mmCIF file of C-alpha atoms and ligand atoms in Angstrom:
data_model
loop_
_atom_site.group_PDB
_atom_site.id
_atom_site.type_symbol
_atom_site.label_atom_id
_atom_site.label_comp_id
_atom_site.label_asym_id
_atom_site.label_seq_id
_atom_site.Cartn_x
_atom_site.Cartn_y
_atom_site.Cartn_z
ATOM 1 C CA MET P 1 -4.958 -232.668 -162.551
ATOM 2 C CA PHE P 2 -2.204 -234.688 -160.986
ATOM 3 C CA GLN P 3 0.084 -236.716 -163.195
ATOM 4 C CA ILE P 4 1.450 -240.181 -162.916
ATOM 5 C CA ASN P 5 4.787 -241.591 -163.894
ATOM 6 C CA GLU P 6 3.653 -242.712 -167.329
ATOM 7 C CA ASN P 7 6.756 -244.833 -167.766
ATOM 8 C CA TYR P 8 4.849 -247.454 -165.787
ATOM 9 C CA LEU P 9 2.412 -247.733 -168.699
ATOM 10 C CA GLN P 10 5.293 -248.813 -170.926
ATOM 11 C CA LEU P 11 5.994 -251.892 -168.836
ATOM 12 C CA ASN P 12 5.045 -255.297 -170.160
ATOM 13 C CA GLN P 13 1.708 -255.860 -168.440
ATOM 14 C CA SER P 14 1.613 -259.615 -168.687
ATOM 15 C CA TYR P 15 3.994 -260.535 -165.909
ATOM 16 C CA LEU P 16 5.707 -263.845 -166.615
ATOM 17 C CA PHE P 17 4.960 -265.617 -163.354
ATOM 18 C CA SER P 18 1.325 -264.536 -163.221
ATOM 19 C CA THR P 19 0.796 -265.869 -166.768
ATOM 20 C CA ILE P 20 2.339 -269.149 -165.637
ATOM 21 C CA ALA P 21 0.163 -269.216 -162.513
ATOM 22 C CA THR P 22 -2.993 -268.685 -164.601
ATOM 23 C CA LYS P 23 -2.065 -271.503 -166.983
ATOM 24 C CA VAL P 24 -1.237 -273.857 -164.090
ATOM 25 C CA GLU P 25 -4.480 -273.005 -162.309
ATOM 26 C CA LYS P 26 -6.476 -273.695 -165.466
ATOM 27 C CA PHE P 27 -4.694 -277.010 -165.943
ATOM 28 C CA SER P 28 -5.173 -278.042 -162.296
ATOM 29 C CA SER P 29 -8.879 -277.261 -162.302
ATOM 30 C CA SER P 30 -9.437 -279.498 -165.337
ATOM 31 C CA HIS P 31 -7.032 -282.260 -164.114
ATOM 32 C CA PHE P 32 -8.098 -282.734 -160.526
ATOM 33 C CA GLY P 33 -5.513 -284.662 -158.496
ATOM 34 C CA ALA P 34 -2.681 -284.327 -161.081
ATOM 35 C CA ASP P 35 0.678 -284.566 -159.267
ATOM 36 C CA LEU P 36 2.299 -281.365 -160.500
ATOM 37 C CA ILE P 37 6.036 -280.842 -159.980
ATOM 38 C CA ARG P 38 7.223 -277.258 -159.945
ATOM 39 C CA LEU P 39 10.657 -276.657 -161.394
ATOM 40 C CA GLY P 40 9.779 -273.100 -162.326
ATOM 41 C CA ILE P 41 9.961 -270.281 -159.813
ATOM 42 C CA GLY P 42 13.349 -269.613 -158.224
ATOM 43 C CA ASP P 43 12.238 -269.952 -154.613
ATOM 44 C CA VAL P 44 14.000 -272.306 -152.227
ATOM 45 C CA THR P 45 12.245 -275.201 -150.463
ATOM 46 C CA LEU P 46 14.573 -276.235 -147.612
ATOM 47 C CA PRO P 47 13.817 -274.646 -144.220
ATOM 48 C CA LEU P 48 16.237 -272.275 -142.505
ATOM 49 C CA SER P 49 19.182 -274.075 -140.925
ATOM 50 C CA PRO P 50 19.511 -274.678 -137.143
ATOM 51 C CA ALA P 51 22.255 -272.051 -136.682
ATOM 52 C CA VAL P 52 20.007 -269.420 -138.263
ATOM 53 C CA ILE P 53 16.919 -270.493 -136.332
ATOM 54 C CA ASN P 54 18.796 -270.434 -133.004
ATOM 55 C CA ALA P 55 20.093 -266.939 -133.729
ATOM 56 C CA LEU P 56 16.570 -265.782 -134.560
ATOM 57 C CA HIS P 57 15.223 -267.170 -131.283
ATOM 58 C CA ARG P 58 18.001 -265.468 -129.304
ATOM 59 C CA ALA P 59 17.385 -262.154 -131.051
ATOM 60 C CA VAL P 60 13.632 -262.356 -130.461
ATOM 61 C CA ASP P 61 14.322 -262.875 -126.745
ATOM 62 C CA GLU P 62 16.566 -259.804 -126.768
ATOM 63 C CA MET P 63 13.746 -257.787 -128.283
ATOM 64 C CA ALA P 64 11.474 -258.968 -125.456
ATOM 65 C CA ALA P 65 13.673 -257.552 -122.658
ATOM 66 C CA LYS P 66 13.893 -253.894 -121.725
ATOM 67 C CA GLU P 67 17.709 -254.004 -121.399
ATOM 68 C CA THR P 68 18.348 -255.553 -124.807
ATOM 69 C CA PHE P 69 15.433 -254.237 -126.897
ATOM 70 C CA ARG P 70 16.503 -252.520 -130.141
ATOM 71 C CA GLY P 71 14.656 -249.781 -131.966
ATOM 72 C CA TYR P 72 15.872 -248.193 -135.186
ATOM 73 C CA GLY P 73 19.263 -249.540 -136.170
ATOM 74 C CA PRO P 74 21.900 -248.037 -138.446
ATOM 75 C CA GLU P 75 20.516 -247.685 -141.993
ATOM 76 C CA GLN P 76 23.711 -249.246 -143.351
ATOM 77 C CA GLY P 77 23.396 -252.340 -141.178
ATOM 78 C CA TYR P 78 24.763 -253.327 -137.782
ATOM 79 C CA GLY P 79 28.529 -253.389 -137.344
ATOM 80 C CA PHE P 80 28.452 -256.990 -136.084
ATOM 81 C CA LEU P 81 27.164 -258.170 -139.486
ATOM 82 C CA ARG P 82 29.139 -255.791 -141.696
ATOM 83 C CA GLU P 83 32.376 -256.841 -139.949
ATOM 84 C CA LYS P 84 31.645 -260.540 -140.492
ATOM 85 C CA ILE P 85 30.827 -259.954 -144.166
ATOM 86 C CA ALA P 86 34.025 -257.978 -144.744
ATOM 87 C CA GLU P 87 36.128 -260.585 -142.958
ATOM 88 C CA ILE P 88 34.646 -263.839 -144.241
ATOM 89 C CA ASP P 89 33.231 -263.006 -147.670
ATOM 90 C CA PHE P 90 36.135 -260.792 -148.688
ATOM 91 C CA ARG P 91 39.304 -260.447 -146.579
ATOM 92 C CA GLN P 92 39.667 -264.204 -146.011
ATOM 93 C CA ARG P 93 39.584 -264.530 -149.785
ATOM 94 C CA GLY P 94 42.281 -261.929 -150.220
ATOM 95 C CA ILE P 95 39.920 -259.082 -151.185
ATOM 96 C CA ASP P 96 40.386 -255.774 -149.445
ATOM 97 C CA ILE P 97 36.806 -254.685 -148.645
ATOM 98 C CA SER P 98 36.076 -252.937 -145.352
ATOM 99 C CA ALA P 99 32.910 -253.071 -143.246
ATOM 100 C CA ASP P 100 32.183 -249.414 -144.143
ATOM 101 C CA GLU P 101 31.875 -250.319 -147.806
ATOM 102 C CA ILE P 102 29.037 -252.771 -147.081
ATOM 103 C CA PHE P 103 25.371 -251.769 -146.991
ATOM 104 C CA VAL P 104 23.036 -254.379 -145.494
ATOM 105 C CA SER P 105 19.593 -254.449 -147.034
ATOM 106 C CA ASP P 106 16.348 -256.410 -147.269
ATOM 107 C CA GLY P 107 17.013 -258.026 -150.622
ATOM 108 C CA SER P 108 18.989 -257.792 -153.810
ATOM 109 C CA LYS P 109 15.759 -257.201 -155.679
ATOM 110 C CA SER P 110 15.383 -253.890 -153.844
ATOM 111 C CA ASP P 111 19.018 -252.908 -154.263
ATOM 112 C CA THR P 112 19.391 -253.826 -157.951
ATOM 113 C CA GLY P 113 16.130 -251.973 -158.514
ATOM 114 C CA ASN P 114 16.994 -248.916 -156.397
ATOM 115 C CA ILE P 115 20.571 -248.390 -157.558
ATOM 116 C CA GLY P 116 19.276 -246.343 -160.492
ATOM 117 C CA ASP P 117 18.378 -243.607 -157.960
ATOM 118 C CA ILE P 118 22.023 -242.508 -157.833
ATOM 119 C CA LEU P 119 22.659 -242.685 -161.589
ATOM 120 C CA GLY P 120 21.972 -240.018 -164.206
ATOM 121 C CA ASP P 121 19.204 -240.310 -166.783
ATOM 122 C CA ASP P 122 21.476 -239.881 -169.801
ATOM 123 C CA ASN P 123 23.589 -242.968 -169.250
ATOM 124 C CA VAL P 124 23.643 -245.542 -172.010
ATOM 125 C CA VAL P 125 22.651 -248.644 -170.056
ATOM 126 C CA ALA P 126 23.292 -252.186 -171.267
ATOM 127 C CA ILE P 127 21.520 -255.281 -170.056
ATOM 128 C CA THR P 128 21.728 -258.805 -171.349
ATOM 129 C CA ASN P 129 18.938 -260.484 -173.285
ATOM 130 C CA PRO P 130 17.671 -262.773 -171.690
ATOM 131 C CA VAL P 131 17.832 -261.103 -168.282
ATOM 132 C CA TYR P 132 16.557 -261.135 -164.681
ATOM 133 C CA PRO P 133 13.569 -258.824 -165.362
ATOM 134 C CA VAL P 134 14.161 -256.423 -162.444
ATOM 135 C CA TYR P 135 17.022 -254.578 -164.208
ATOM 136 C CA LEU P 136 14.943 -253.922 -167.319
ATOM 137 C CA ASP P 137 11.679 -253.044 -165.584
ATOM 138 C CA THR P 138 13.249 -250.670 -163.067
ATOM 139 C CA TYR P 139 15.097 -248.917 -165.902
ATOM 140 C CA ILE P 140 11.794 -248.449 -167.764
ATOM 141 C CA MET P 141 10.057 -247.232 -164.582
ATOM 142 C CA ARG P 142 12.725 -244.563 -164.188
ATOM 143 C CA ILE P 143 13.556 -243.532 -167.753
ATOM 144 C CA GLY P 144 10.927 -245.132 -170.001
ATOM 145 C CA LYS P 145 11.710 -247.052 -173.158
ATOM 146 C CA SER P 146 14.691 -245.257 -174.587
ATOM 147 C CA ASP P 147 17.303 -245.606 -177.304
ATOM 148 C CA LYS P 148 19.841 -245.294 -174.468
ATOM 149 C CA LEU P 149 18.907 -248.806 -173.370
ATOM 150 C CA LEU P 150 20.984 -251.414 -175.147
ATOM 151 C CA LEU P 151 20.176 -255.124 -175.125
ATOM 152 C CA LEU P 152 23.193 -257.411 -175.440
ATOM 153 C CA SER P 153 22.012 -260.583 -177.076
ATOM 154 C CA CYS P 154 23.118 -263.823 -175.446
ATOM 155 C CA ASN P 155 22.609 -266.942 -177.523
ATOM 156 C CA ALA P 156 23.929 -270.410 -178.240
ATOM 157 C CA GLU P 157 26.647 -268.972 -180.523
ATOM 158 C CA ASN P 158 28.210 -266.871 -177.763
ATOM 159 C CA GLY P 159 27.514 -269.485 -175.087
ATOM 160 C CA PHE P 160 24.884 -267.194 -173.533
ATOM 161 C CA LEU P 161 27.600 -264.737 -172.479
ATOM 162 C CA PRO P 162 27.415 -261.120 -173.700
ATOM 163 C CA GLU P 163 30.069 -259.653 -175.947
ATOM 164 C CA ILE P 164 31.851 -256.420 -175.012
ATOM 165 C CA PRO P 165 29.863 -253.666 -176.748
ATOM 166 C CA SER P 166 31.539 -251.806 -179.573
ATOM 167 C CA GLU P 167 29.344 -248.728 -179.060
ATOM 168 C CA ARG P 168 29.290 -246.395 -176.037
ATOM 169 C CA VAL P 169 27.924 -247.947 -172.855
ATOM 170 C CA ASP P 170 28.086 -246.167 -169.482
ATOM 171 C CA VAL P 171 26.456 -248.721 -167.196
ATOM 172 C CA ILE P 172 26.119 -252.479 -167.548
ATOM 173 C CA TYR P 173 24.290 -255.014 -165.424
ATOM 174 C CA LEU P 174 26.129 -258.339 -165.223
ATOM 175 C CA CYS P 175 24.812 -261.315 -163.254
ATOM 176 C CA TYR P 176 27.014 -264.390 -162.691
ATOM 177 C CA PRO P 177 26.200 -267.172 -162.031
ATOM 178 C CA ASN P 178 23.395 -266.100 -164.300
ATOM 179 C CA ASN P 179 19.684 -266.164 -163.811
ATOM 180 C CA PRO P 180 18.082 -267.399 -166.064
ATOM 181 C CA THR P 181 20.756 -269.178 -168.136
ATOM 182 C CA GLY P 182 22.872 -270.706 -165.343
ATOM 183 C CA THR P 183 26.022 -269.649 -167.228
ATOM 184 C CA VAL P 184 29.157 -268.377 -165.491
ATOM 185 C CA MET P 185 32.070 -266.196 -166.525
ATOM 186 C CA THR P 186 35.648 -267.284 -166.017
ATOM 187 C CA LYS P 187 37.959 -264.848 -164.254
ATOM 188 C CA THR P 188 39.643 -264.236 -167.613
ATOM 189 C CA GLU P 189 36.341 -263.238 -169.211
ATOM 190 C CA LEU P 190 35.340 -261.099 -166.265
ATOM 191 C CA LYS P 191 38.717 -259.338 -166.388
ATOM 192 C CA LYS P 192 37.941 -258.241 -169.951
ATOM 193 C CA TRP P 193 34.792 -256.515 -168.660
ATOM 194 C CA VAL P 194 36.658 -254.856 -165.789
ATOM 195 C CA ASP P 195 39.400 -253.635 -168.135
ATOM 196 C CA TRP P 196 36.763 -252.374 -170.576
ATOM 197 C CA ALA P 197 34.892 -250.536 -167.793
ATOM 198 C CA LEU P 198 38.096 -248.903 -166.510
ATOM 199 C CA GLU P 199 39.120 -247.821 -170.012
ATOM 200 C CA ASN P 200 35.660 -246.437 -170.810
ATOM 201 C CA ASP P 201 34.781 -244.892 -167.429
ATOM 202 C CA ALA P 202 31.845 -247.280 -167.274
ATOM 203 C CA LEU P 203 30.124 -248.727 -164.211
ATOM 204 C CA ILE P 204 29.480 -252.467 -163.742
ATOM 205 C CA LEU P 205 26.492 -253.423 -161.585
ATOM 206 C CA TYR P 206 27.466 -256.971 -160.644
ATOM 207 C CA ASP P 207 24.718 -259.211 -159.284
ATOM 208 C CA ALA P 208 26.358 -262.104 -157.437
ATOM 209 C CA ALA P 209 23.166 -263.443 -155.810
ATOM 210 C CA TYR P 210 24.224 -266.983 -156.777
ATOM 211 C CA GLU P 211 27.949 -266.808 -155.919
ATOM 212 C CA ALA P 212 27.612 -269.667 -153.400
ATOM 213 C CA TYR P 213 26.907 -272.010 -156.320
ATOM 214 C CA VAL P 214 30.286 -271.391 -157.953
ATOM 215 C CA GLN P 215 32.233 -274.644 -157.747
ATOM 216 C CA ASP P 216 35.096 -274.133 -160.233
ATOM 217 C CA GLU P 217 38.274 -272.430 -159.099
ATOM 218 C CA ASP P 218 38.621 -270.453 -162.321
ATOM 219 C CA MET P 219 35.229 -268.761 -161.845
ATOM 220 C CA ALA P 220 34.993 -265.650 -159.673
ATOM 221 C CA LYS P 221 32.670 -265.558 -156.658
ATOM 222 C CA SER P 222 33.118 -261.811 -156.447
ATOM 223 C CA ILE P 223 33.983 -259.285 -159.152
ATOM 224 C CA TYR P 224 36.512 -257.843 -156.691
ATOM 225 C CA GLU P 225 38.668 -260.917 -157.268
ATOM 226 C CA ILE P 226 39.592 -259.066 -160.462
ATOM 227 C CA GLU P 227 42.276 -256.447 -160.011
ATOM 228 C CA ASN P 228 41.023 -252.843 -159.849
ATOM 229 C CA ALA P 229 37.350 -253.866 -160.017
ATOM 230 C CA GLN P 230 36.777 -251.742 -156.918
ATOM 231 C CA GLN P 231 37.223 -248.697 -159.138
ATOM 232 C CA CYS P 232 34.424 -249.666 -161.511
ATOM 233 C CA ALA P 233 31.949 -252.076 -159.901
ATOM 234 C CA ILE P 234 29.149 -252.285 -157.357
ATOM 235 C CA GLU P 235 28.387 -255.824 -156.179
ATOM 236 C CA PHE P 236 25.049 -257.197 -154.929
ATOM 237 C CA ARG P 237 24.897 -260.251 -152.649
ATOM 238 C CA SER P 238 21.917 -262.011 -151.128
ATOM 239 C CA TYR P 239 21.265 -264.571 -148.392
ATOM 240 C CA SER P 240 18.193 -265.816 -150.299
ATOM 241 C CA LYS P 241 19.703 -268.644 -152.299
ATOM 242 C CA ASN P 242 22.698 -269.652 -150.169
ATOM 243 C CA ALA P 243 20.984 -269.673 -146.761
ATOM 244 C CA GLY P 244 17.288 -269.843 -147.646
ATOM 245 C CA PHE P 245 16.411 -266.246 -146.660
ATOM 246 C CA THR P 246 13.842 -265.716 -149.445
ATOM 247 C CA GLY P 247 11.146 -265.275 -146.792
ATOM 248 C CA LEU P 248 13.343 -263.760 -144.076
ATOM 249 C CA ARG P 249 14.872 -261.085 -146.404
ATOM 250 C CA CYS P 250 18.500 -260.030 -146.085
ATOM 251 C CA SER P 251 21.168 -259.030 -148.571
ATOM 252 C CA TYR P 252 23.989 -256.569 -148.937
ATOM 253 C CA THR P 253 25.530 -254.294 -151.502
ATOM 254 C CA VAL P 254 29.199 -253.374 -151.733
ATOM 255 C CA VAL P 255 29.957 -249.840 -152.867
ATOM 256 C CA PRO P 256 33.749 -249.438 -152.652
ATOM 257 C CA GLU P 257 35.249 -246.131 -151.570
ATOM 258 C CA ALA P 258 37.491 -246.316 -154.626
ATOM 259 C CA LEU P 259 34.501 -245.997 -156.949
ATOM 260 C CA LYS P 260 34.570 -242.366 -158.049
ATOM 261 C CA VAL P 261 32.961 -240.425 -160.848
ATOM 262 C CA ARG P 262 33.361 -236.904 -162.227
ATOM 263 C CA THR P 263 30.330 -234.635 -162.346
ATOM 264 C CA GLN P 264 29.651 -232.527 -165.443
ATOM 265 C CA ASN P 265 31.541 -229.614 -163.883
ATOM 266 C CA GLY P 266 34.558 -231.761 -163.105
ATOM 267 C CA GLU P 267 34.063 -232.416 -159.409
ATOM 268 C CA GLN P 268 35.073 -235.890 -158.198
ATOM 269 C CA VAL P 269 32.261 -237.645 -156.328
ATOM 270 C CA SER P 270 32.193 -240.974 -154.494
ATOM 271 C CA LEU P 271 29.319 -243.342 -155.302
ATOM 272 C CA HIS P 272 29.699 -244.674 -151.780
ATOM 273 C CA GLY P 273 28.648 -241.283 -150.424
ATOM 274 C CA LEU P 274 25.665 -241.095 -152.763
ATOM 275 C CA TRP P 275 24.408 -244.592 -151.906
ATOM 276 C CA ASN P 276 24.888 -243.868 -148.216
ATOM 277 C CA ARG P 277 22.786 -240.735 -148.624
ATOM 278 C CA ARG P 278 20.143 -242.624 -150.592
ATOM 279 C CA GLN P 279 19.872 -245.432 -148.075
ATOM 280 C CA SER P 280 19.877 -243.119 -145.044
ATOM 281 C CA THR P 281 17.012 -241.159 -146.561
ATOM 282 C CA LYS P 282 14.811 -243.864 -148.033
ATOM 283 C CA PHE P 283 15.587 -246.963 -145.945
ATOM 284 C CA ASN P 284 15.427 -247.574 -142.212
ATOM 285 C CA GLY P 285 17.539 -250.688 -142.024
ATOM 286 C CA THR P 286 16.972 -254.438 -142.043
ATOM 287 C CA ALA P 287 15.309 -255.926 -138.959
ATOM 288 C CA TYR P 288 17.692 -256.549 -136.052
ATOM 289 C CA VAL P 289 16.569 -260.171 -135.660
ATOM 290 C CA VAL P 290 17.175 -260.788 -139.363
ATOM 291 C CA GLN P 291 20.671 -259.316 -139.204
ATOM 292 C CA ARG P 292 21.452 -261.578 -136.236
ATOM 293 C CA ALA P 293 20.216 -264.507 -138.358
ATOM 294 C CA ALA P 294 22.486 -263.428 -141.233
ATOM 295 C CA GLU P 295 25.389 -263.124 -138.788
ATOM 296 C CA ALA P 296 24.800 -266.773 -137.799
ATOM 297 C CA VAL P 297 25.447 -267.807 -141.414
ATOM 298 C CA TYR P 298 29.099 -266.841 -140.741
ATOM 299 C CA SER P 299 29.500 -269.058 -137.643
ATOM 300 C CA SER P 300 31.365 -272.307 -138.301
ATOM 301 C CA GLN P 301 28.112 -274.249 -137.959
ATOM 302 C CA GLY P 302 26.302 -271.733 -140.178
ATOM 303 C CA GLN P 303 28.964 -272.034 -142.887
ATOM 304 C CA LEU P 304 28.711 -275.811 -142.776
ATOM 305 C CA GLU P 305 24.930 -275.728 -143.024
ATOM 306 C CA MET P 306 25.068 -273.240 -145.877
ATOM 307 C CA ARG P 307 27.420 -275.514 -147.827
ATOM 308 C CA GLU P 308 25.068 -278.445 -147.173
ATOM 309 C CA MET P 309 22.075 -276.473 -148.418
ATOM 310 C CA VAL P 310 23.845 -275.380 -151.590
ATOM 311 C CA GLY P 311 25.175 -278.934 -152.039
ATOM 312 C CA TYR P 312 21.644 -280.306 -151.828
ATOM 313 C CA TYR P 313 20.397 -278.024 -154.600
ATOM 314 C CA MET P 314 23.519 -278.617 -156.685
ATOM 315 C CA HIS P 315 22.883 -282.341 -156.492
ATOM 316 C CA ASN P 316 19.372 -281.686 -157.826
ATOM 317 C CA ALA P 317 20.912 -279.634 -160.623
ATOM 318 C CA LYS P 318 23.172 -282.564 -161.484
ATOM 319 C CA LEU P 319 20.204 -284.956 -161.581
ATOM 320 C CA ILE P 320 18.434 -282.648 -164.033
ATOM 321 C CA ARG P 321 21.552 -282.111 -166.156
ATOM 322 C CA ASP P 322 22.424 -285.809 -166.329
ATOM 323 C CA GLY P 323 18.836 -286.773 -167.188
ATOM 324 C CA LEU P 324 18.510 -284.216 -169.965
ATOM 325 C CA ILE P 325 21.942 -284.994 -171.391
ATOM 326 C CA GLU P 326 20.990 -288.685 -171.450
ATOM 327 C CA LYS P 327 17.924 -287.670 -173.410
ATOM 328 C CA GLY P 328 20.189 -285.927 -175.903
ATOM 329 C CA TRP P 329 18.924 -282.409 -175.193
ATOM 330 C CA THR P 330 21.152 -279.358 -175.516
ATOM 331 C CA LEU P 331 21.573 -277.421 -172.293
ATOM 332 C CA PHE P 332 23.547 -274.738 -170.482
ATOM 333 C CA GLY P 333 24.136 -274.078 -166.776
ATOM 334 C CA GLY P 334 23.515 -276.337 -163.803
ATOM 335 C CA GLU P 335 27.222 -276.827 -162.990
ATOM 336 C CA ASN P 336 27.923 -273.611 -161.087
ATOM 337 C CA ALA P 337 24.322 -272.457 -160.790
ATOM 338 C CA PRO P 338 20.927 -273.750 -159.663
ATOM 339 C CA TYR P 339 19.448 -273.079 -163.122
ATOM 340 C CA ILE P 340 19.384 -275.326 -166.174
ATOM 341 C CA TRP P 341 18.720 -273.593 -169.462
ATOM 342 C CA LEU P 342 17.664 -276.038 -172.121
ATOM 343 C CA LYS P 343 17.022 -275.764 -175.828
ATOM 344 C CA CYS P 344 13.420 -276.814 -176.419
ATOM 345 C CA PRO P 345 13.571 -280.077 -178.360
ATOM 346 C CA GLY P 346 12.200 -280.295 -181.898
ATOM 347 C CA ASP P 347 12.567 -276.525 -182.339
ATOM 348 C CA MET P 348 9.481 -275.950 -180.200
ATOM 349 C CA ASP P 349 8.986 -272.365 -179.053
ATOM 350 C CA SER P 350 9.207 -271.669 -175.311
ATOM 351 C CA TRP P 351 5.452 -271.480 -174.600
ATOM 352 C CA THR P 352 4.588 -274.568 -176.691
ATOM 353 C CA PHE P 353 7.192 -276.474 -174.685
ATOM 354 C CA PHE P 354 5.744 -275.076 -171.457
ATOM 355 C CA ASP P 355 2.220 -276.198 -172.421
ATOM 356 C CA ARG P 356 3.337 -279.667 -173.488
ATOM 357 C CA LEU P 357 5.569 -280.247 -170.462
ATOM 358 C CA LEU P 358 2.649 -279.273 -168.246
ATOM 359 C CA ALA P 359 0.026 -281.320 -170.090
ATOM 360 C CA GLU P 360 2.125 -284.414 -170.809
ATOM 361 C CA CYS P 361 4.563 -284.595 -167.829
ATOM 362 C CA HIS P 362 2.735 -282.465 -165.270
ATOM 363 C CA ILE P 363 5.886 -280.414 -164.776
ATOM 364 C CA VAL P 364 5.971 -276.626 -164.480
ATOM 365 C CA GLY P 365 9.004 -274.719 -165.733
ATOM 366 C CA THR P 366 9.678 -271.234 -167.057
ATOM 367 C CA PRO P 367 9.598 -270.287 -170.750
ATOM 368 C CA GLY P 368 12.901 -268.716 -171.753
ATOM 369 C CA VAL P 369 11.171 -266.064 -173.855
ATOM 370 C CA GLY P 370 9.741 -264.648 -170.608
ATOM 371 C CA PHE P 371 13.261 -263.374 -169.823
ATOM 372 C CA GLY P 372 13.672 -261.607 -173.159
ATOM 373 C CA SER P 373 13.311 -262.200 -176.884
ATOM 374 C CA ALA P 374 16.688 -263.985 -177.084
ATOM 375 C CA GLY P 375 15.268 -266.616 -174.714
ATOM 376 C CA GLU P 376 12.763 -267.788 -177.343
ATOM 377 C CA GLY P 377 13.136 -271.524 -177.985
ATOM 378 C CA TYR P 378 14.731 -272.028 -174.547
ATOM 379 C CA PHE P 379 13.382 -273.082 -171.166
ATOM 380 C CA ARG P 380 14.536 -272.697 -167.544
ATOM 381 C CA LEU P 381 14.368 -275.467 -164.956
ATOM 382 C CA THR P 382 15.430 -274.836 -161.372
ATOM 383 C CA ALA P 383 17.109 -277.108 -158.827
ATOM 384 C CA PHE P 384 15.176 -275.716 -155.849
ATOM 385 C CA ASN P 385 12.553 -278.419 -155.443
ATOM 386 C CA SER P 386 13.042 -281.427 -153.129
ATOM 387 C CA ARG P 387 15.358 -284.295 -154.112
ATOM 388 C CA GLU P 388 12.389 -286.673 -154.486
ATOM 389 C CA LYS P 389 10.326 -284.360 -156.676
ATOM 390 C CA THR P 390 13.337 -283.426 -158.787
ATOM 391 C CA ALA P 391 14.234 -287.089 -159.340
ATOM 392 C CA GLU P 392 10.605 -287.880 -160.194
ATOM 393 C CA ALA P 393 10.461 -284.975 -162.672
ATOM 394 C CA VAL P 394 13.635 -286.204 -164.377
ATOM 395 C CA GLU P 395 12.187 -289.728 -164.682
ATOM 396 C CA ARG P 396 9.020 -288.325 -166.258
ATOM 397 C CA ILE P 397 11.024 -286.306 -168.764
ATOM 398 C CA LYS P 398 13.220 -289.296 -169.613
ATOM 399 C CA LYS P 399 10.124 -291.382 -170.456
ATOM 400 C CA TRP P 400 8.463 -288.559 -172.373
ATOM 401 C CA GLU P 401 8.063 -289.059 -176.114
ATOM 402 C CA CYS P 402 8.022 -285.535 -177.415
HETATM 403 N N1 LIG H 1 19.200 -261.180 -158.358
HETATM 404 C C1 LIG H 1 18.916 -262.266 -159.084
HETATM 405 C C2 LIG H 1 19.696 -262.541 -160.307
HETATM 406 C C3 LIG H 1 17.870 -263.112 -158.706
HETATM 407 O O1 LIG H 1 17.592 -264.182 -159.449
HETATM 408 C C4 LIG H 1 17.131 -262.811 -157.547
HETATM 409 C C5 LIG H 1 16.017 -263.663 -157.110
HETATM 410 O O2 LIG H 1 15.571 -264.583 -157.706
HETATM 411 C C6 LIG H 1 17.465 -261.679 -156.839
HETATM 412 C C7 LIG H 1 18.504 -260.873 -157.257
HETATM 413 C C8 LIG H 1 16.647 -261.269 -155.645
HETATM 414 O O3 LIG H 1 17.194 -261.672 -154.488
HETATM 415 P P1 LIG H 1 16.569 -261.236 -153.091
HETATM 416 O O4 LIG H 1 15.742 -262.384 -152.623
HETATM 417 O O5 LIG H 1 17.761 -260.956 -152.239
HETATM 418 O O6 LIG H 1 15.735 -260.018 -153.289
#
């Protein structure tokens, strides 16, 4: 009889967002006409910007003509996009990353999930608790629940930032600005992690999907702003939250040439080569039209529109922060991130708060415990809804007697 990968049976079956959807559906069917405001799921609401739309139209026309039609493209991404990324996201910021070190993809979810393909099974892997669930679930899919998986607890005492582990760790996932807590690391804090990784021959998997939301100068947008990080870190970037590509799908991963590892028999191997091999074998590239759209994000108009889009959501984040602070609630995030992480008032647990916020304010958010046990008693609100709906939600919360 054939066998399955039984690690899948170890996964938490009740997926957070489907549980939320079921609860919301039940509420809606018994409260017909209730004006629900969704500050839960991390999807964007603004449409794609004109520069992106124009580039898409042009690329579609190219695909319609015999002379300019494109079939399979390079698995690593087209040179026109990789060059722009290297120049504008890195070299103009004083970071020496070349186009060859960039792998264009269809989403950071895929890449943060797939990166485990090039890593060994015996690594001690650390993830934060709470966490973006993809890191945890893809680890379990590959290895199963294991004592080699270490959860680094993030809580109010440590400001929802993990502490450097005292025990052996080979691989760590870091995500800043953070989903779900909205917290950020200063360059000084990030340097400690880079120094630790270099000293311990560890690998940092750095998810910078929200880098565009970084406002403060002393926060890093890229881990490569830290000296020597190219020897110990892979960075993931996405166009989902800065340019609204959640439905279009485009991202990239940086695997520096300087990132080397020794095999068990002492041979030095480049992770860049392994990821290149992995992508060339299992991935046939991001759509040409989508890569042209991503390229347009780097035009001067595209950059302007991207800043406007991020500014719009950041203003929403400020409305939420200010409203909740006025109410006297304790919160994290929302200053360099589109997420606000609040302590449920009155020591409510995350799901009780979810149920009450839904029933009494008609607002949908995300229970912190859904991101890990250390999220219990916390709640995530997102800044991705419209200005009007966000402002209305804040007014409802301000009037709420809970
Ligand atoms: N990484 C983090 C931390 C995220 O929150 C998300 C999406 O919400 C992603 C990656 C996925 O991004 P993409 O849309 O590029 O797959």
